[in-house]
mmCIF file of C-alpha atoms and ligand atoms in Angstrom:
data_model
loop_
_atom_site.group_PDB
_atom_site.id
_atom_site.type_symbol
_atom_site.label_atom_id
_atom_site.label_comp_id
_atom_site.label_asym_id
_atom_site.label_seq_id
_atom_site.Cartn_x
_atom_site.Cartn_y
_atom_site.Cartn_z
ATOM 1 C CA MET A 135 -32.715 -25.438 11.501
ATOM 2 C CA ARG A 136 -35.630 -23.094 12.077
ATOM 3 C CA ARG A 137 -33.978 -20.344 14.073
ATOM 4 C CA PRO A 138 -30.471 -18.863 14.162
ATOM 5 C CA HIS A 139 -27.871 -19.889 16.718
ATOM 6 C CA PRO A 140 -27.868 -17.080 19.310
ATOM 7 C CA GLU A 141 -24.509 -15.334 19.606
ATOM 8 C CA PRO A 142 -24.870 -11.904 21.251
ATOM 9 C CA VAL A 143 -22.098 -9.339 20.757
ATOM 10 C CA ALA A 144 -21.289 -6.303 22.852
ATOM 11 C CA GLY A 145 -22.281 -2.793 21.891
ATOM 12 C CA LEU A 146 -25.728 -3.458 20.474
ATOM 13 C CA PRO A 147 -29.000 -2.141 21.904
ATOM 14 C CA GLU A 148 -30.937 -4.659 24.018
ATOM 15 C CA ARG A 149 -34.133 -3.989 22.121
ATOM 16 C CA VAL A 150 -35.009 -2.708 18.675
ATOM 17 C CA THR A 151 -38.440 -1.585 17.469
ATOM 18 C CA ILE A 152 -39.419 -2.821 14.034
ATOM 19 C CA TYR A 153 -41.670 -0.372 12.170
ATOM 20 C CA GLU A 154 -43.561 -2.666 9.816
ATOM 21 C CA VAL A 155 -44.403 -1.083 6.458
ATOM 22 C CA GLY A 156 -45.804 -4.126 4.607
ATOM 23 C CA PRO A 157 -49.518 -3.219 4.481
ATOM 24 C CA ARG A 158 -48.810 0.265 3.043
ATOM 25 C CA ASP A 159 -45.365 0.727 1.460
ATOM 26 C CA GLY A 160 -45.132 -2.994 0.800
ATOM 27 C CA LEU A 161 -48.481 -3.489 -0.884
ATOM 28 C CA GLN A 162 -48.844 -0.170 -2.688
ATOM 29 C CA HIS A 163 -47.194 -1.234 -5.945
ATOM 30 C CA GLU A 164 -48.294 -4.858 -5.793
ATOM 31 C CA SER A 165 -50.998 -6.473 -7.878
ATOM 32 C CA PRO A 166 -53.596 -7.872 -7.872
ATOM 33 C CA THR A 167 -55.466 -5.349 -5.727
ATOM 34 C CA LEU A 168 -56.553 -7.073 -2.533
ATOM 35 C CA PRO A 169 -59.990 -6.465 -1.031
ATOM 36 C CA ALA A 170 -60.049 -4.384 2.174
ATOM 37 C CA PRO A 171 -60.928 -7.371 4.434
ATOM 38 C CA ASP A 172 -57.769 -9.192 3.257
ATOM 39 C CA LYS A 173 -55.632 -6.119 4.010
ATOM 40 C CA ALA A 174 -57.199 -5.851 7.454
ATOM 41 C CA GLU A 175 -56.526 -9.540 8.058
ATOM 42 C CA PHE A 176 -52.878 -8.975 7.030
ATOM 43 C CA VAL A 177 -52.551 -6.181 9.621
ATOM 44 C CA ARG A 178 -54.181 -8.330 12.316
ATOM 45 C CA MET A 179 -51.850 -11.247 11.566
ATOM 46 C CA LEU A 180 -48.811 -8.939 11.660
ATOM 47 C CA ALA A 181 -49.914 -7.543 15.038
ATOM 48 C CA GLU A 182 -50.244 -11.096 16.358
ATOM 49 C CA THR A 183 -46.604 -11.797 15.521
ATOM 50 C CA GLY A 184 -45.652 -9.190 18.151
ATOM 51 C CA LEU A 185 -44.693 -6.330 15.815
ATOM 52 C CA ASP A 186 -44.816 -3.051 17.776
ATOM 53 C CA THR A 187 -45.802 -0.699 15.014
ATOM 54 C CA VAL A 188 -47.601 -1.385 11.734
ATOM 55 C CA GLU A 189 -48.280 1.331 9.147
ATOM 56 C CA VAL A 190 -51.741 0.304 8.028
ATOM 57 C CA ALA A 191 -52.930 2.496 5.143
ATOM 58 C CA ALA A 192 -52.539 5.742 3.146
ATOM 59 C CA PHE A 193 -54.931 8.635 2.571
ATOM 60 C CA VAL A 194 -53.738 9.788 -0.850
ATOM 61 C CA PRO A 195 -55.373 12.283 -3.268
ATOM 62 C CA ALA A 196 -57.917 10.896 -5.753
ATOM 63 C CA ASP A 197 -55.607 11.165 -8.803
ATOM 64 C CA ARG A 198 -52.892 9.190 -7.034
ATOM 65 C CA ALA A 199 -55.387 6.643 -5.741
ATOM 66 C CA GLU A 200 -56.426 6.043 -9.355
ATOM 67 C CA ARG A 201 -52.835 5.175 -10.272
ATOM 68 C CA MET A 202 -52.362 3.109 -7.090
ATOM 69 C CA PRO A 203 -55.637 1.249 -6.513
ATOM 70 C CA GLN A 204 -54.007 -0.936 -3.866
ATOM 71 C CA ILE A 205 -54.007 1.984 -1.409
ATOM 72 C CA ALA A 206 -57.257 3.671 -2.473
ATOM 73 C CA ASP A 207 -59.406 2.121 0.257
ATOM 74 C CA ALA A 208 -57.933 3.324 3.570
ATOM 75 C CA PRO A 209 -61.330 4.060 5.224
ATOM 76 C CA GLU A 210 -62.568 0.554 4.363
ATOM 77 C CA VAL A 211 -59.391 -1.060 5.707
ATOM 78 C CA LEU A 212 -59.721 0.900 8.964
ATOM 79 C CA ALA A 213 -63.440 0.067 9.210
ATOM 80 C CA ASN A 214 -62.560 -3.632 8.860
ATOM 81 C CA LEU A 215 -59.919 -3.333 11.563
ATOM 82 C CA GLY A 216 -62.048 -1.460 14.086
ATOM 83 C CA ALA A 217 -60.133 -0.625 17.282
ATOM 84 C CA ALA A 218 -57.218 -2.831 16.128
ATOM 85 C CA GLY A 219 -56.440 -0.274 13.409
ATOM 86 C CA LEU A 220 -56.215 2.755 15.671
ATOM 87 C CA GLY A 221 -53.756 4.071 18.243
ATOM 88 C CA TRP A 222 -50.246 5.548 18.271
ATOM 89 C CA HIS A 223 -48.772 2.258 17.020
ATOM 90 C CA ARG A 224 -50.991 2.134 13.878
ATOM 91 C CA PRO A 225 -49.845 5.098 11.757
ATOM 92 C CA VAL A 226 -51.307 5.948 8.360
ATOM 93 C CA LEU A 227 -49.592 7.876 5.552
ATOM 94 C CA VAL A 228 -50.966 11.370 4.874
ATOM 95 C CA PRO A 229 -49.217 13.278 2.043
ATOM 96 C CA ASP A 230 -51.167 16.517 2.533
ATOM 97 C CA ALA A 231 -53.631 18.490 4.671
ATOM 98 C CA GLU A 232 -56.669 16.925 3.007
ATOM 99 C CA GLY A 233 -55.368 13.409 3.642
ATOM 100 C CA LEU A 234 -54.753 14.330 7.271
ATOM 101 C CA GLU A 235 -58.345 15.534 7.715
ATOM 102 C CA ARG A 236 -59.711 12.324 6.188
ATOM 103 C CA ALA A 237 -57.480 10.266 8.461
ATOM 104 C CA LEU A 238 -58.473 12.220 11.577
ATOM 105 C CA ALA A 239 -62.140 11.759 10.649
ATOM 106 C CA CYS A 240 -61.516 7.989 10.786
ATOM 107 C CA GLY A 241 -60.123 8.318 14.321
ATOM 108 C CA VAL A 242 -56.417 7.753 13.656
ATOM 109 C CA SER A 243 -53.905 9.091 16.175
ATOM 110 C CA ALA A 244 -50.613 8.459 14.389
ATOM 111 C CA VAL A 245 -49.617 9.716 10.954
ATOM 112 C CA ALA A 246 -46.607 9.556 8.647
ATOM 113 C CA ILE A 247 -45.797 12.239 6.076
ATOM 114 C CA PRO A 248 -43.755 11.565 2.897
ATOM 115 C CA ALA A 249 -40.929 14.121 2.623
ATOM 116 C CA SER A 250 -38.022 14.331 0.201
ATOM 117 C CA ALA A 251 -34.360 15.124 0.775
ATOM 118 C CA THR A 252 -33.952 16.072 -2.898
ATOM 119 C CA GLU A 253 -35.477 18.595 -5.256
ATOM 120 C CA SER A 254 -36.259 16.148 -8.096
ATOM 121 C CA TYR A 255 -38.073 13.627 -5.934
ATOM 122 C CA ALA A 256 -40.115 16.367 -4.242
ATOM 123 C CA GLN A 257 -41.276 17.466 -7.702
ATOM 124 C CA HIS A 258 -42.159 13.899 -8.743
ATOM 125 C CA LEU A 259 -43.740 12.758 -5.478
ATOM 126 C CA LEU A 260 -45.324 15.939 -4.183
ATOM 127 C CA GLY A 261 -45.592 18.175 -7.243
ATOM 128 C CA CYS A 262 -43.790 21.118 -5.667
ATOM 129 C CA SER A 263 -40.285 22.215 -4.735
ATOM 130 C CA ARG A 264 -38.455 20.636 -1.833
ATOM 131 C CA ALA A 265 -38.553 23.912 0.119
ATOM 132 C CA GLU A 266 -42.270 24.377 -0.548
ATOM 133 C CA SER A 267 -43.050 20.825 0.545
ATOM 134 C CA LEU A 268 -41.176 21.305 3.826
ATOM 135 C CA ASP A 269 -43.044 24.596 4.377
ATOM 136 C CA ARG A 270 -46.403 22.940 3.668
ATOM 137 C CA PHE A 271 -45.668 20.182 6.169
ATOM 138 C CA VAL A 272 -45.317 22.745 8.966
ATOM 139 C CA ALA A 273 -49.100 23.313 8.973
ATOM 140 C CA VAL A 274 -49.892 19.595 8.500
ATOM 141 C CA VAL A 275 -47.677 18.610 11.421
ATOM 142 C CA ALA A 276 -49.053 21.413 13.621
ATOM 143 C CA ARG A 277 -52.616 20.313 12.902
ATOM 144 C CA ALA A 278 -51.796 16.657 13.666
ATOM 145 C CA LYS A 279 -49.951 17.560 16.876
ATOM 146 C CA GLY A 280 -52.861 19.820 17.850
ATOM 147 C CA GLU A 281 -55.068 16.722 17.705
ATOM 148 C CA GLY A 282 -52.599 14.860 19.916
ATOM 149 C CA ALA A 283 -51.319 12.622 17.104
ATOM 150 C CA TRP A 284 -47.871 11.036 16.873
ATOM 151 C CA VAL A 285 -46.112 12.199 13.706
ATOM 152 C CA ARG A 286 -43.313 10.611 11.731
ATOM 153 C CA ALA A 287 -41.722 11.753 8.477
ATOM 154 C CA HIS A 288 -40.512 9.306 5.841
ATOM 155 C CA LEU A 289 -37.581 11.270 4.417
ATOM 156 C CA ALA A 290 -36.950 9.751 0.986
ATOM 157 C CA MET A 291 -33.809 9.757 -1.183
ATOM 158 C CA CYS A 292 -31.360 10.374 1.670
ATOM 159 C CA LEU A 293 -28.553 8.338 0.120
ATOM 160 C CA GLY A 294 -29.016 8.545 -3.642
ATOM 161 C CA ASP A 295 -31.517 10.016 -6.093
ATOM 162 C CA PRO A 296 -32.465 8.644 -9.545
ATOM 163 C CA TRP A 297 -32.252 12.068 -11.208
ATOM 164 C CA GLU A 298 -29.563 13.790 -9.141
ATOM 165 C CA GLY A 299 -27.208 10.931 -8.224
ATOM 166 C CA SER A 300 -25.357 11.495 -4.947
ATOM 167 C CA VAL A 301 -27.199 13.489 -2.309
ATOM 168 C CA PRO A 302 -25.182 16.026 -0.262
ATOM 169 C CA LEU A 303 -25.272 15.134 3.440
ATOM 170 C CA SER A 304 -26.025 18.771 4.263
ATOM 171 C CA GLN A 305 -29.327 18.481 2.379
ATOM 172 C CA VAL A 306 -30.401 15.487 4.467
ATOM 173 C CA VAL A 307 -29.315 17.167 7.695
ATOM 174 C CA ASP A 308 -31.208 20.330 6.749
ATOM 175 C CA ALA A 309 -34.448 18.479 5.896
ATOM 176 C CA THR A 310 -34.210 16.355 9.058
ATOM 177 C CA ARG A 311 -33.730 19.407 11.267
ATOM 178 C CA ARG A 312 -36.570 21.312 9.620
ATOM 179 C CA LEU A 313 -38.965 18.392 10.011
ATOM 180 C CA LEU A 314 -38.008 17.965 13.674
ATOM 181 C CA GLU A 315 -38.421 21.713 14.221
ATOM 182 C CA SER A 316 -41.882 21.419 12.644
ATOM 183 C CA GLY A 317 -42.796 19.061 15.487
ATOM 184 C CA CYS A 318 -42.285 15.591 13.963
ATOM 185 C CA ASP A 319 -41.640 12.958 16.625
ATOM 186 C CA GLN A 320 -39.520 10.750 14.405
ATOM 187 C CA ILE A 321 -37.695 10.983 11.068
ATOM 188 C CA SER A 322 -37.156 7.809 9.084
ATOM 189 C CA LEU A 323 -34.111 8.166 6.820
ATOM 190 C CA GLY A 324 -34.858 6.387 3.561
ATOM 191 C CA ASP A 325 -32.471 4.881 1.042
ATOM 192 C CA THR A 326 -35.341 4.786 -1.427
ATOM 193 C CA LEU A 327 -33.214 3.473 -4.315
ATOM 194 C CA GLY A 328 -31.396 0.901 -2.196
ATOM 195 C CA VAL A 329 -27.999 2.082 -3.487
ATOM 196 C CA ALA A 330 -26.310 3.021 -0.194
ATOM 197 C CA THR A 331 -23.424 1.145 1.369
ATOM 198 C CA THR A 332 -22.444 0.910 5.019
ATOM 199 C CA GLY A 333 -19.829 3.680 4.914
ATOM 200 C CA GLN A 334 -22.451 6.129 3.689
ATOM 201 C CA VAL A 335 -24.802 5.143 6.506
ATOM 202 C CA HIS A 336 -21.969 5.748 8.965
ATOM 203 C CA ARG A 337 -21.232 9.189 7.518
ATOM 204 C CA LEU A 338 -24.871 10.220 7.418
ATOM 205 C CA LEU A 339 -25.515 9.298 11.047
ATOM 206 C CA GLU A 340 -22.246 10.989 12.077
ATOM 207 C CA SER A 341 -23.297 14.160 10.253
ATOM 208 C CA LEU A 342 -26.701 14.190 11.935
ATOM 209 C CA ASP A 343 -25.104 13.626 15.332
ATOM 210 C CA ALA A 344 -22.640 16.482 14.710
ATOM 211 C CA ALA A 345 -25.605 18.706 13.814
ATOM 212 C CA GLY A 346 -27.193 17.954 17.176
ATOM 213 C CA VAL A 347 -29.872 15.541 15.916
ATOM 214 C CA GLY A 348 -30.327 12.845 18.562
ATOM 215 C CA LEU A 349 -30.406 9.224 17.415
ATOM 216 C CA GLU A 350 -33.548 8.668 19.510
ATOM 217 C CA ALA A 351 -35.477 10.782 16.997
ATOM 218 C CA LEU A 352 -34.310 8.716 14.029
ATOM 219 C CA ALA A 353 -35.333 5.528 12.270
ATOM 220 C CA VAL A 354 -33.920 3.991 9.080
ATOM 221 C CA HIS A 355 -35.668 2.625 6.002
ATOM 222 C CA PHE A 356 -33.317 0.714 3.752
ATOM 223 C CA HIS A 357 -34.143 -0.976 0.483
ATOM 224 C CA ASP A 358 -32.483 -4.108 -0.787
ATOM 225 C CA THR A 359 -32.046 -3.317 -4.492
ATOM 226 C CA TYR A 360 -28.306 -4.038 -4.389
ATOM 227 C CA GLY A 361 -28.413 -6.513 -1.510
ATOM 228 C CA GLN A 362 -27.312 -3.903 1.058
ATOM 229 C CA GLY A 363 -30.526 -3.432 3.045
ATOM 230 C CA LEU A 364 -29.658 -5.685 5.968
ATOM 231 C CA ALA A 365 -25.996 -4.588 6.213
ATOM 232 C CA ASN A 366 -27.050 -0.937 6.197
ATOM 233 C CA THR A 367 -29.727 -1.519 8.821
ATOM 234 C CA LEU A 368 -27.325 -3.395 11.117
ATOM 235 C CA THR A 369 -24.804 -0.575 10.706
ATOM 236 C CA ALA A 370 -27.405 1.936 11.892
ATOM 237 C CA ILE A 371 -28.292 -0.314 14.849
ATOM 238 C CA ARG A 372 -24.605 -0.648 15.815
ATOM 239 C CA LEU A 373 -24.426 3.153 15.827
ATOM 240 C CA GLY A 374 -27.397 3.362 18.196
ATOM 241 C CA VAL A 375 -30.539 3.649 16.050
ATOM 242 C CA THR A 376 -33.285 1.629 17.776
ATOM 243 C CA CYS A 377 -36.201 1.910 15.336
ATOM 244 C CA VAL A 378 -35.866 0.273 11.920
ATOM 245 C CA ASP A 379 -38.312 -0.122 9.041
ATOM 246 C CA ALA A 380 -38.921 -3.414 7.287
ATOM 247 C CA SER A 381 -41.614 -5.044 5.169
ATOM 248 C CA ALA A 382 -43.025 -8.509 5.797
ATOM 249 C CA GLY A 383 -41.880 -10.912 3.100
ATOM 250 C CA GLY A 384 -39.799 -8.140 1.461
ATOM 251 C CA LEU A 385 -42.901 -6.723 -0.218
ATOM 252 C CA GLY A 386 -42.719 -3.511 -2.181
ATOM 253 C CA GLY A 387 -40.020 -1.216 -3.423
ATOM 254 C CA CYS A 388 -39.541 2.013 -5.248
ATOM 255 C CA PRO A 389 -41.097 2.559 -8.702
ATOM 256 C CA TYR A 390 -38.224 4.925 -9.563
ATOM 257 C CA ALA A 391 -35.528 2.322 -8.929
ATOM 258 C CA ARG A 392 -34.812 0.128 -11.922
ATOM 259 C CA SER A 393 -35.439 -3.523 -10.972
ATOM 260 C CA ALA A 394 -36.194 -2.477 -7.421
ATOM 261 C CA THR A 395 -36.166 -5.646 -5.417
ATOM 262 C CA GLY A 396 -37.857 -3.888 -2.624
ATOM 263 C CA ASN A 397 -37.922 -3.140 1.010
ATOM 264 C CA LEU A 398 -35.757 -5.008 3.477
ATOM 265 C CA ALA A 399 -37.696 -8.138 4.457
ATOM 266 C CA THR A 400 -38.774 -8.168 8.094
ATOM 267 C CA GLU A 401 -37.981 -11.885 8.335
ATOM 268 C CA ASP A 402 -34.404 -11.382 7.064
ATOM 269 C CA LEU A 403 -33.906 -8.606 9.627
ATOM 270 C CA LEU A 404 -35.423 -10.741 12.355
ATOM 271 C CA TRP A 405 -33.137 -13.698 11.613
ATOM 272 C CA ALA A 406 -30.130 -11.384 12.098
ATOM 273 C CA LEU A 407 -31.471 -9.714 15.271
ATOM 274 C CA ASP A 408 -32.546 -13.015 16.834
ATOM 275 C CA GLY A 409 -29.043 -14.345 16.164
ATOM 276 C CA LEU A 410 -27.484 -11.310 17.831
ATOM 277 C CA GLY A 411 -29.793 -11.621 20.834
ATOM 278 C CA VAL A 412 -31.406 -8.225 20.177
ATOM 279 C CA ARG A 413 -35.018 -8.375 21.385
ATOM 280 C CA THR A 414 -37.836 -7.299 19.078
ATOM 281 C CA GLY A 415 -40.831 -9.118 20.572
ATOM 282 C CA VAL A 416 -41.613 -10.640 17.163
ATOM 283 C CA ASP A 417 -42.268 -14.348 16.602
ATOM 284 C CA LEU A 418 -40.384 -15.405 13.449
ATOM 285 C CA LYS A 419 -42.482 -18.503 12.845
ATOM 286 C CA LYS A 420 -45.761 -16.569 12.944
ATOM 287 C CA LEU A 421 -44.290 -13.872 10.710
ATOM 288 C CA VAL A 422 -43.175 -16.381 8.060
ATOM 289 C CA ALA A 423 -46.646 -17.935 8.131
ATOM 290 C CA THR A 424 -48.178 -14.451 7.660
ATOM 291 C CA SER A 425 -45.970 -13.644 4.659
ATOM 292 C CA ALA A 426 -46.652 -17.074 3.138
ATOM 293 C CA TRP A 427 -50.393 -16.419 3.565
ATOM 294 C CA LEU A 428 -50.110 -13.033 1.857
ATOM 295 C CA ALA A 429 -47.980 -14.489 -0.957
ATOM 296 C CA GLY A 430 -50.844 -16.915 -1.585
ATOM 297 C CA ARG A 431 -53.275 -13.993 -1.857
ATOM 298 C CA LEU A 432 -50.963 -12.204 -4.310
ATOM 299 C CA GLY A 433 -50.282 -15.373 -6.270
ATOM 300 C CA ARG A 434 -46.491 -15.224 -6.139
ATOM 301 C CA PRO A 435 -43.730 -16.147 -3.678
ATOM 302 C CA ALA A 436 -42.506 -13.632 -1.094
ATOM 303 C CA PRO A 437 -39.103 -12.146 -2.060
ATOM 304 C CA SER A 438 -37.672 -12.746 1.432
ATOM 305 C CA ARG A 439 -34.849 -15.301 1.601
ATOM 306 C CA VAL A 440 -35.866 -16.337 5.111
ATOM 307 C CA VAL A 441 -39.487 -16.894 4.072
ATOM 308 C CA ALA A 442 -38.279 -19.024 1.146
ATOM 309 C CA ALA A 443 -36.070 -21.050 3.493
ATOM 310 C CA LEU A 444 -38.616 -21.529 6.259
ATOM 311 C CA GLN A 445 -42.097 -21.517 4.793
ATOM 312 C CA GLU A 446 -42.193 -25.275 4.192
ATOM 313 C CA THR A 447 -41.250 -25.866 7.827
ATOM 314 C CA VAL A 448 -43.809 -23.670 9.643
HETATM 315 MG MG1 MG B 69 -39.863 1.479 1.176
#
């Protein structure tokens, strides 16, 4: 059986946008380091599966690029992609003003900024306080919007933090509102540790709704460390979220989560959505073939259950 039995249920959106993070978030902690032409080929193959949006690269500071060589070559990846790497549906990560300028110089017109819901993660990721990081993003977002770019924020540690434990909902609501007020078009709520359960997702989305944050401005980014990524994502979709993050093959994870088993696999999400009759525009067979191809380049199997089940059959 190569595709799920379709059994639509009431109350779900007709269509969901998958925001594919494999080439950036997925690859960034993987080894060996792939050459830029292979990364560009990965993005092209993902686009051919029908994925709407693919985050293609990151413009990180030199010291961080040294520690993460996999994402040190954004200009080369974009040069290899040509026009296929540009446009509002090909965002790149820019952690600061300098990264934004380098990205704009390459012609990008969609950017994602890495924000933190907690104090500890802001210090570790961005080297400043949470409040300072949110203040700094105001200028970055204004500059990007001034250039006509689409801007998303990846808001990390919304549902658990490795140093602080539970994260107060009010902190997530506050950061989300401030980022939207800064001009961000979309906020992706991240369970960076992968510790959340469905009740928490329910409460968080309820709290944001009560604070006047519309679901249309939100996406979710759930990790699978404790096997909850798909359940949490489906919970958000049932509540009306229509943009969800996933990583082809289940690549990547969080270096701060012990035994992080990574991002939710796009194939596992797609199996569930295809079964529920929710349209995504993505071809599962092509996607499995893409993840199997990348796994060959990395020299190890893709973590995705669906890839493991299907790759011999495609
Ligand atoms: Mg992730």
